[in-house]
Short mmCIF file of C-alpha atoms and ligand atoms in Angstrom, two decimals:
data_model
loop_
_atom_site.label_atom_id
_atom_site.label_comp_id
_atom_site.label_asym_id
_atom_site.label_seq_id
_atom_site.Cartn_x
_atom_site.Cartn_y
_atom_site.Cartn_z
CA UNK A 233 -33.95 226.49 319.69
CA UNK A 234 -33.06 223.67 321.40
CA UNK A 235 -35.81 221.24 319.66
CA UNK A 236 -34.07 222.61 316.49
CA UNK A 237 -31.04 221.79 316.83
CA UNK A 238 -32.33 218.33 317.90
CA UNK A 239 -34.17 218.13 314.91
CA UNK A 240 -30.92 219.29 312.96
CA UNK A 241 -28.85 216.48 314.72
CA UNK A 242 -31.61 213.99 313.87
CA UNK A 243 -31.71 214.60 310.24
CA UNK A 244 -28.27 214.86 309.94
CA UNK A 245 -27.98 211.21 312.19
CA UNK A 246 -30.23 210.01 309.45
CA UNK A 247 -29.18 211.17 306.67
CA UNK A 248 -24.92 211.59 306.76
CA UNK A 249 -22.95 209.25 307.90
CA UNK A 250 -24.52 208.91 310.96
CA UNK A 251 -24.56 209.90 314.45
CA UNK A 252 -20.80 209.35 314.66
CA UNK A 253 -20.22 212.82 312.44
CA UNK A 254 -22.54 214.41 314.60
CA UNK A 255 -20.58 212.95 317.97
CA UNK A 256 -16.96 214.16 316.66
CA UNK A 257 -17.88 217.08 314.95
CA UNK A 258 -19.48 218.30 318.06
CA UNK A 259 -16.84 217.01 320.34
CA UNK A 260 -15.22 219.90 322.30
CA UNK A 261 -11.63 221.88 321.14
CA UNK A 262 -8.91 221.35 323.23
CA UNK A 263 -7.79 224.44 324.98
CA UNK A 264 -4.26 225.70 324.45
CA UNK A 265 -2.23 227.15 327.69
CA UNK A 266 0.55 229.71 327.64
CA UNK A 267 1.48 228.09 330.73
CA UNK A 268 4.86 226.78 330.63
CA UNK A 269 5.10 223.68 333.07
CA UNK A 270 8.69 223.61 334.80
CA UNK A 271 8.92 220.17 332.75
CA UNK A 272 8.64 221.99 329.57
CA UNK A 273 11.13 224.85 330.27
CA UNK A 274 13.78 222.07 330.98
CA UNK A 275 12.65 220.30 327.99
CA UNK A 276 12.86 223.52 325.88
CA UNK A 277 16.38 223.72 327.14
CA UNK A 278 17.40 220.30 326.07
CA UNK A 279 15.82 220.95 322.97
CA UNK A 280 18.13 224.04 322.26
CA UNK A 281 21.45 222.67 323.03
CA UNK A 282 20.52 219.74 321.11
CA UNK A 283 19.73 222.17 317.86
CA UNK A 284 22.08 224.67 317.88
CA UNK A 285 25.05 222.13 319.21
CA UNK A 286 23.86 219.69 316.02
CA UNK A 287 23.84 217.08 318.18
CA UNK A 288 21.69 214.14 315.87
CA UNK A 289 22.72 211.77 318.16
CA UNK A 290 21.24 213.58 320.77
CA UNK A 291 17.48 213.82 319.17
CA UNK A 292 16.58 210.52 321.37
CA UNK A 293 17.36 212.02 324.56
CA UNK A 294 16.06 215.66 323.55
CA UNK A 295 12.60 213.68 322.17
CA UNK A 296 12.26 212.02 325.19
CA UNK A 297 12.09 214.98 327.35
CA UNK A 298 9.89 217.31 325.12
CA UNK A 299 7.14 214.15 324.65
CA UNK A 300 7.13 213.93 328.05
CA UNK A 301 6.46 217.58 328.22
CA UNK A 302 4.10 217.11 326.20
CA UNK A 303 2.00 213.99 327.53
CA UNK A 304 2.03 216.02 331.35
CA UNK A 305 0.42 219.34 329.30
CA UNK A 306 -1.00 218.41 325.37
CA UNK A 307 -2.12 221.96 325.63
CA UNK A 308 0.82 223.63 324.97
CA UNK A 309 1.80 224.46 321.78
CA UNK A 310 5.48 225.26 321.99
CA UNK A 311 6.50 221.75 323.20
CA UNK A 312 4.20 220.23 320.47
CA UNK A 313 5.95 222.06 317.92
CA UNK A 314 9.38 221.27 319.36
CA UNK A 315 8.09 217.31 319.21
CA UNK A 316 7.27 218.19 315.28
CA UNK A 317 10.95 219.68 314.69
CA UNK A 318 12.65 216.94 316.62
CA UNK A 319 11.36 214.57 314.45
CA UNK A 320 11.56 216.27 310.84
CA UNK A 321 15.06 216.60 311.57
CA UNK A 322 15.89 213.58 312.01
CA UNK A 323 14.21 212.76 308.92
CA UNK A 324 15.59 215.60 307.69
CA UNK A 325 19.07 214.98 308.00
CA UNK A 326 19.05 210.97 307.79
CA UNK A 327 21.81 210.77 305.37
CA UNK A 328 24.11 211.43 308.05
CA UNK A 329 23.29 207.77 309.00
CA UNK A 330 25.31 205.18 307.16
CA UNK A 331 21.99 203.36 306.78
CA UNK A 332 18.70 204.89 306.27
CA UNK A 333 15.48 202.64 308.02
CA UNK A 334 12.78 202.00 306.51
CA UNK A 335 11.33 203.11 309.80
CA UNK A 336 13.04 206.55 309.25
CA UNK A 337 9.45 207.75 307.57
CA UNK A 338 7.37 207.22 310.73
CA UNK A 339 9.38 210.50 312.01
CA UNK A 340 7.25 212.35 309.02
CA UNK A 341 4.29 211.08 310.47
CA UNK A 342 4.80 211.70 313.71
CA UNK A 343 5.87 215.72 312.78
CA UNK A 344 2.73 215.85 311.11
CA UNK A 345 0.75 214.72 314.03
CA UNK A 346 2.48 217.07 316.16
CA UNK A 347 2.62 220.35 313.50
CA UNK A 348 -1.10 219.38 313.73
CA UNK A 349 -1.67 219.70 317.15
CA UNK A 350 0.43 222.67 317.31
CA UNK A 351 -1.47 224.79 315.41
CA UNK A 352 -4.91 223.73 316.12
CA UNK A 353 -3.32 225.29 319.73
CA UNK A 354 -1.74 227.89 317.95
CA UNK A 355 -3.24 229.21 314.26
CA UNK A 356 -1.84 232.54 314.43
CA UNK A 357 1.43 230.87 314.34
CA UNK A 358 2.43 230.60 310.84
CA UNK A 359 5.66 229.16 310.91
CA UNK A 360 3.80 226.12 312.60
CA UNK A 361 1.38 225.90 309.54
CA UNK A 362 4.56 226.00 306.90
CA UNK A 363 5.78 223.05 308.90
CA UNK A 364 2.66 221.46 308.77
CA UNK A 365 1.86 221.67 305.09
CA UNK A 366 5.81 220.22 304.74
CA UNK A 367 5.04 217.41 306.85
CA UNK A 368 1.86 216.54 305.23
CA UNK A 369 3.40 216.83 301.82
CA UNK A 370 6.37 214.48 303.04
CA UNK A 371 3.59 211.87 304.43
CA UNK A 372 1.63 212.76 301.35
CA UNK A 373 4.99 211.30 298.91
CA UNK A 374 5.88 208.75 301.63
CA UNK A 375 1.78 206.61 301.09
CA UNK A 376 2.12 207.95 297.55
CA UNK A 377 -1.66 209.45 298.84
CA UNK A 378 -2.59 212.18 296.19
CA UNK A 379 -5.34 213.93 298.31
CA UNK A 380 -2.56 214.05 300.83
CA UNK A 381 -0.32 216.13 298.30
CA UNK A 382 -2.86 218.02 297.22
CA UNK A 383 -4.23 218.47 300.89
CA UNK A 384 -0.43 219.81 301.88
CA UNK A 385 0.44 221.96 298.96
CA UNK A 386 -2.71 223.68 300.02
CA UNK A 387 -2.20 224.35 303.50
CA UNK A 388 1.26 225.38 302.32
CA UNK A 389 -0.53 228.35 300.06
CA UNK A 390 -2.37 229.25 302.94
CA UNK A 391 1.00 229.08 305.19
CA UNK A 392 2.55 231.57 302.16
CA UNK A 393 0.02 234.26 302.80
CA UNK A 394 0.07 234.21 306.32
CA UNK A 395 4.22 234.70 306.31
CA UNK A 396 5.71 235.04 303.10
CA UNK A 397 8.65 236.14 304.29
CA UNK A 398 8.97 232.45 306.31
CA UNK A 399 7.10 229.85 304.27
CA UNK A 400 8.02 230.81 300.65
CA UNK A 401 11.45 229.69 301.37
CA UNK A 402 9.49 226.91 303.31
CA UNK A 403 7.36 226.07 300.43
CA UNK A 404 10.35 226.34 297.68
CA UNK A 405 12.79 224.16 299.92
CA UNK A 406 10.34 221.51 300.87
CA UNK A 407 9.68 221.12 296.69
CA UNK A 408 13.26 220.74 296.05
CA UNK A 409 13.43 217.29 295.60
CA UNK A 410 11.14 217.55 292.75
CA UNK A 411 12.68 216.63 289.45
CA UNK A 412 14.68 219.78 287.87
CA UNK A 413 12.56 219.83 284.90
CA UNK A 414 9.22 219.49 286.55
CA UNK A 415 6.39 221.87 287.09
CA UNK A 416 6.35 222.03 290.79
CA UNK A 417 10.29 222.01 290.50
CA UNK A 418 10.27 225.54 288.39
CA UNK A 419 7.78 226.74 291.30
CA UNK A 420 9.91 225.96 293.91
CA UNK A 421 12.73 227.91 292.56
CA UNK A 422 10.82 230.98 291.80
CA UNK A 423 9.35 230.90 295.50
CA UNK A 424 12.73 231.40 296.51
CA UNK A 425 13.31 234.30 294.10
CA UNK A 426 9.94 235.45 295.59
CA UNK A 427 11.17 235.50 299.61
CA UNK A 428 14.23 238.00 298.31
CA UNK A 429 11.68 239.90 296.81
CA UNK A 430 9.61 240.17 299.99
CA UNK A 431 12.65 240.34 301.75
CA UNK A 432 14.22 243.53 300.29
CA UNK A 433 10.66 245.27 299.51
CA UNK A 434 11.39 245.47 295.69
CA UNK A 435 11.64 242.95 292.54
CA UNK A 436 15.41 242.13 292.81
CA UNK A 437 17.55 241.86 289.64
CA UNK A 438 17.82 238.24 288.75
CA UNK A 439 19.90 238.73 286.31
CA UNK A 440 22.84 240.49 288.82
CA UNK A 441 21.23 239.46 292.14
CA UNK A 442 23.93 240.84 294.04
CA UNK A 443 22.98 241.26 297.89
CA UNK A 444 25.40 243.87 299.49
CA UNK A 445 23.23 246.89 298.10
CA UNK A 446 20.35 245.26 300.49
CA UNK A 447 22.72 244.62 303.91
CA UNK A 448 21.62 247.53 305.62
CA UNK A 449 18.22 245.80 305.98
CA UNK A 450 18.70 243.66 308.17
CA UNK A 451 16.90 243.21 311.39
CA UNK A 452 15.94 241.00 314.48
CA UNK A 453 12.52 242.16 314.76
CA UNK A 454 9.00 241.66 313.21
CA UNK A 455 8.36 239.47 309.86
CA UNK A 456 11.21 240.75 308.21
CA UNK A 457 13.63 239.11 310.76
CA UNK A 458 13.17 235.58 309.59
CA UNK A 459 15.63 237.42 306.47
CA UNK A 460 18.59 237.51 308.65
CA UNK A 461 20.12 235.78 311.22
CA UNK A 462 19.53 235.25 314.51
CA UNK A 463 19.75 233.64 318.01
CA UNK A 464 17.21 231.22 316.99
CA UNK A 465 18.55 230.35 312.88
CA UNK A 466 22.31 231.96 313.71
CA UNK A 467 23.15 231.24 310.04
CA UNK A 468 19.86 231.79 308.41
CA UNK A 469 21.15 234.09 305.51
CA UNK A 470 24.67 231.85 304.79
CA UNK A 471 22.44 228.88 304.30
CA UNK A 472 19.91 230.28 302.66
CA UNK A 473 21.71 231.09 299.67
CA UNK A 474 23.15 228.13 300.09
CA UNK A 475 20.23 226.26 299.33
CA UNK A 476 19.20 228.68 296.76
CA UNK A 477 22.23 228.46 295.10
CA UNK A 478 21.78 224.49 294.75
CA UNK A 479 18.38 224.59 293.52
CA UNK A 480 19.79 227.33 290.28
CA UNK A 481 22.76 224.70 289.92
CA UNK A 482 19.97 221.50 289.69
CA UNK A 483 18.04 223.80 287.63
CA UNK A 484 21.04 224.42 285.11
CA UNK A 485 21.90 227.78 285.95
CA UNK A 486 24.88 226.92 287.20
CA UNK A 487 26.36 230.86 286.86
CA UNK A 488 23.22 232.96 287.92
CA UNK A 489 24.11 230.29 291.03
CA UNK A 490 27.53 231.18 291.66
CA UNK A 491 26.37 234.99 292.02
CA UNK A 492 23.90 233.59 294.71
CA UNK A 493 25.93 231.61 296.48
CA UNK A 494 28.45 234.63 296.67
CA UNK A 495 25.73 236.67 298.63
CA UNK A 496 26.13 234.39 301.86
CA UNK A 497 29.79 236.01 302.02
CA UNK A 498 28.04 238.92 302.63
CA UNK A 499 26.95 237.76 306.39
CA UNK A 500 28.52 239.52 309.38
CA UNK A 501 29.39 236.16 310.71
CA UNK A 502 30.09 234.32 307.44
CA UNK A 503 33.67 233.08 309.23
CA UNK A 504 31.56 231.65 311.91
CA UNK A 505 29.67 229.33 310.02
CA UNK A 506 30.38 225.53 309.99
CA UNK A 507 29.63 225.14 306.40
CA UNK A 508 31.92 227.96 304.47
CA UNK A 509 34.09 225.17 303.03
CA UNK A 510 30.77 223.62 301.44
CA UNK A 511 29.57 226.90 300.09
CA UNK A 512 33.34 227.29 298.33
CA UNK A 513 33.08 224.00 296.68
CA UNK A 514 30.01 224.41 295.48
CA UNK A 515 30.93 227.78 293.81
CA UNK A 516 34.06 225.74 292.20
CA UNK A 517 31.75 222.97 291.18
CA UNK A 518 28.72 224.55 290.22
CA UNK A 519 29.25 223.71 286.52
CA UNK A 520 29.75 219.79 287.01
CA UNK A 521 27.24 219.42 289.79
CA UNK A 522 24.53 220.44 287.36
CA UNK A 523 24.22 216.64 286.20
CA UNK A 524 25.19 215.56 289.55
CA UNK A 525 22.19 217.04 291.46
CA UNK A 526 20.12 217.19 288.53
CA UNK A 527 20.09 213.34 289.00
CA UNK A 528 21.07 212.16 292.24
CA UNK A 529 19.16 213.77 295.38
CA UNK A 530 17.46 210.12 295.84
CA UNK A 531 20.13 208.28 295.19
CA UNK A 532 21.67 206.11 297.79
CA UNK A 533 25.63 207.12 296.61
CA UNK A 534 26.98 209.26 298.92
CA UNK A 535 30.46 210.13 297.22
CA UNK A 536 29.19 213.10 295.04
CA UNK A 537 27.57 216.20 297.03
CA UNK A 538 24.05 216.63 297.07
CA UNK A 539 21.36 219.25 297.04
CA UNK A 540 21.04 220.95 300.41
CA UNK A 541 17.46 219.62 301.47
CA UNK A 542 19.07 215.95 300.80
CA UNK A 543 22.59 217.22 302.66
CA UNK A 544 23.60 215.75 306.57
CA UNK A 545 22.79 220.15 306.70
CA UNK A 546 19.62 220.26 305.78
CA UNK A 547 18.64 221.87 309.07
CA UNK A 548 22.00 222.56 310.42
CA UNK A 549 23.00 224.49 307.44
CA UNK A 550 20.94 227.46 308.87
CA UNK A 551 20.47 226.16 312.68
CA UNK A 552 24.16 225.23 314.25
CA UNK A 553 25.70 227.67 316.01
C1 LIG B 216 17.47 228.58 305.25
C2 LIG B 216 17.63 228.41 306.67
C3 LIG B 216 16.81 227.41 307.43
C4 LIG B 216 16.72 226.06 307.23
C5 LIG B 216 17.38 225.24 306.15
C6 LIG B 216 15.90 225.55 308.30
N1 LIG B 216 15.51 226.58 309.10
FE1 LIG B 216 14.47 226.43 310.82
N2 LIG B 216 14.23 228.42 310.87
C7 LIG B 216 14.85 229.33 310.05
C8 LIG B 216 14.38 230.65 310.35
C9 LIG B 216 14.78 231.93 309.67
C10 LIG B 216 13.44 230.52 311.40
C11 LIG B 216 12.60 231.62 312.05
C12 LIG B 216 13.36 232.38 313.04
C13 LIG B 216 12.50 233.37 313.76
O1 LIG B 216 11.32 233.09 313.97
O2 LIG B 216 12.99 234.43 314.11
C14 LIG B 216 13.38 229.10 311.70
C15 LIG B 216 12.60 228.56 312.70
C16 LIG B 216 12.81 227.29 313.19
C17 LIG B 216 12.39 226.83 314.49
C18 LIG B 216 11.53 227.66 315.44
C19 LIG B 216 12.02 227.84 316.78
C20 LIG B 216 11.07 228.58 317.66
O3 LIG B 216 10.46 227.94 318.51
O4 LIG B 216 10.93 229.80 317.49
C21 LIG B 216 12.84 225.54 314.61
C22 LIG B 216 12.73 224.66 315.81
C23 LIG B 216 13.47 225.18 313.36
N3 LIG B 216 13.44 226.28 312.53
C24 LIG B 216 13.97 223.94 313.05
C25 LIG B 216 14.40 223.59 311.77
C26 LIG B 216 14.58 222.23 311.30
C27 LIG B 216 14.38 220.99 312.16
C28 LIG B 216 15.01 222.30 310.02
C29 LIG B 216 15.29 221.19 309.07
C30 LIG B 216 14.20 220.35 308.67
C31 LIG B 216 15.10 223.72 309.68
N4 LIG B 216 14.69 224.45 310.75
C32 LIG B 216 15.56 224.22 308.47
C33 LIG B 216 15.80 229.02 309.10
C34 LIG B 216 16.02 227.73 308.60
#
């Protein structure tokens, strides 16, 4: 056995690329803990209050802790993951900043790196693998690397079938910058038709997709919880139709989106949420912000309003408490 598997490596030396292949792919896996290191709870903490208070200013601070989490135990998943989130956010929501760095795209790769680690640690975790395949599409667009794209939508399939429920809204809102008439852009939308479908256990009717008839749903627990809100996304629901709502107006639909935006008055704790006054201006506007975020999610202008993933609430939208 063991001369075989020398022979094996020899051949293989000779005739791939070389012993190196043989070297890394034989190099061992890194083991992932449970353990929670007293550094990481605090870390976690920070991390919290620095999400759910939308403190953007505060991602600095809150990144310094969880990376040093993270260097004293790089086997634990959760404070790799928090790394990823700390820094897609900040990329996330950079038009908050009155200018945007060029450096501003290094957070992409840096989520990546860390969405990576986190789910080689954790790959039963498949809201880790929907942020993955988003990061790797957003480092994919930022190198303008093809195989990259391809690479991400990919994983992001995968990440679909392993939580519907969580990544087709993923998949559908990380797409949302494509242009209105594309391809991928029609896909994205109807992956968000697709997680109220999965949501409610039946085809909903798109044509009167009104939400109230489905309220008694909700829950806190198992796959179905990432529907509604929660301690974690506290206005999950409100700003999911928000975003859902802005994709039908960028797709022209500007009336099937009014009916969708509606549905996030539906929420127990609609009057609690920062970004009501948003929501009712987009309903008043949905007609004349057709054009407006038909053509201007990349643009620099910030007078008009823009499509939620391109918003200073991309992540807040659903997170702040
Ligand atoms: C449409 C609402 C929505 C948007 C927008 C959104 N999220 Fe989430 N997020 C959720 C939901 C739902 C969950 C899953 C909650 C659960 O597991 O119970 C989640 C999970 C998370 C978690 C997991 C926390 C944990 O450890 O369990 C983090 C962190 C997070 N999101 C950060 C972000 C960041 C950063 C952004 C912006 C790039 C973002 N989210 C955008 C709804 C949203």
């Amino acid at each position: 056995m063991k001369l075989r598997s020398m022979l094996i490596s020899t051949l293989l030396c000779a005739t791939l690329a070389g012993c190196g292949y043989i070297a890394v792919t034989a190099a061992p896996q890194k083991k992932a803990t449970t353990a929670r290191t007293e550094a990481a709870l605090k870390a976690d903490a920070l991390f919290w209050d620095t999400l759910h208070g939308a403190k953007y200013d505060q991602i600095p601070s809150a990144l310094e802790a969880v990376t040093g989490a993270y260097l004293a135990n790089p086997s634990d998943p959760v404070t790799a993951a928090h790394a990823g989130w700390l820094h897609i956010w900040r990329l996330a929501e950079s038009a908050r900043r009155d200018a945007v760095p060029a450096t501003i795209t290094d957070d992409a790769i840096l989520a990546r790196r860390y969405f990576d680690e986190a789910v080689r640690l954790h790959p039963g975790e498949a809201r880790y693998l929907g942020f993955l395949a988003g990061t790797t599409l957003a480092e994919g667009n930022i190198h303008k690397d093809e195989k990259l794209t391809r690479k991400g939508y990919y994983q992001m399939l995968d990440a679909v079938d392993a939580w519907p429920e969580f990544n087709l809204f993923t998949a559908g809102y990380t797409m949302s910058r494509q242009p209105a008439d594309s391809e991928r852009y029609k896909q994205a939308l109807e992956w968000q038709w697709e997680t109220l479908d999965v949501c409610v256990g039946e085809k909903i009717n798109r044509a009167d997709p009104g939400y109230a008839k489905y309220m008694s749903l909700a829950t806190t627990e198992g796959r179905k919880r990432v529907c509604w809100n929660s301690w974690i996304a506290p206005h999950n629901f409100e700003g999911f139709f928000l975003n859902m709502g802005d994709m039908l107006v960028k797709a022209g639909a500007w009336q099937a989106a009014q009916k969708i935006y509606a549905n996030a008055k539906l929420s127990p704790t609609y009057a609690q949420w920062k970004f009501r006054e948003v929501l009712e201006q987009r309903i008043r506007d949905a007609q004349t912000n057709v054009a407006v975020f038909k053509a201007a999610d990349l643009a620099e202008d910030k007078t008009h309003q823009r499509i939620m993933v391109a918003s200073t609430f991309a992540c807040m939208g659903c997170h702040q408490n």
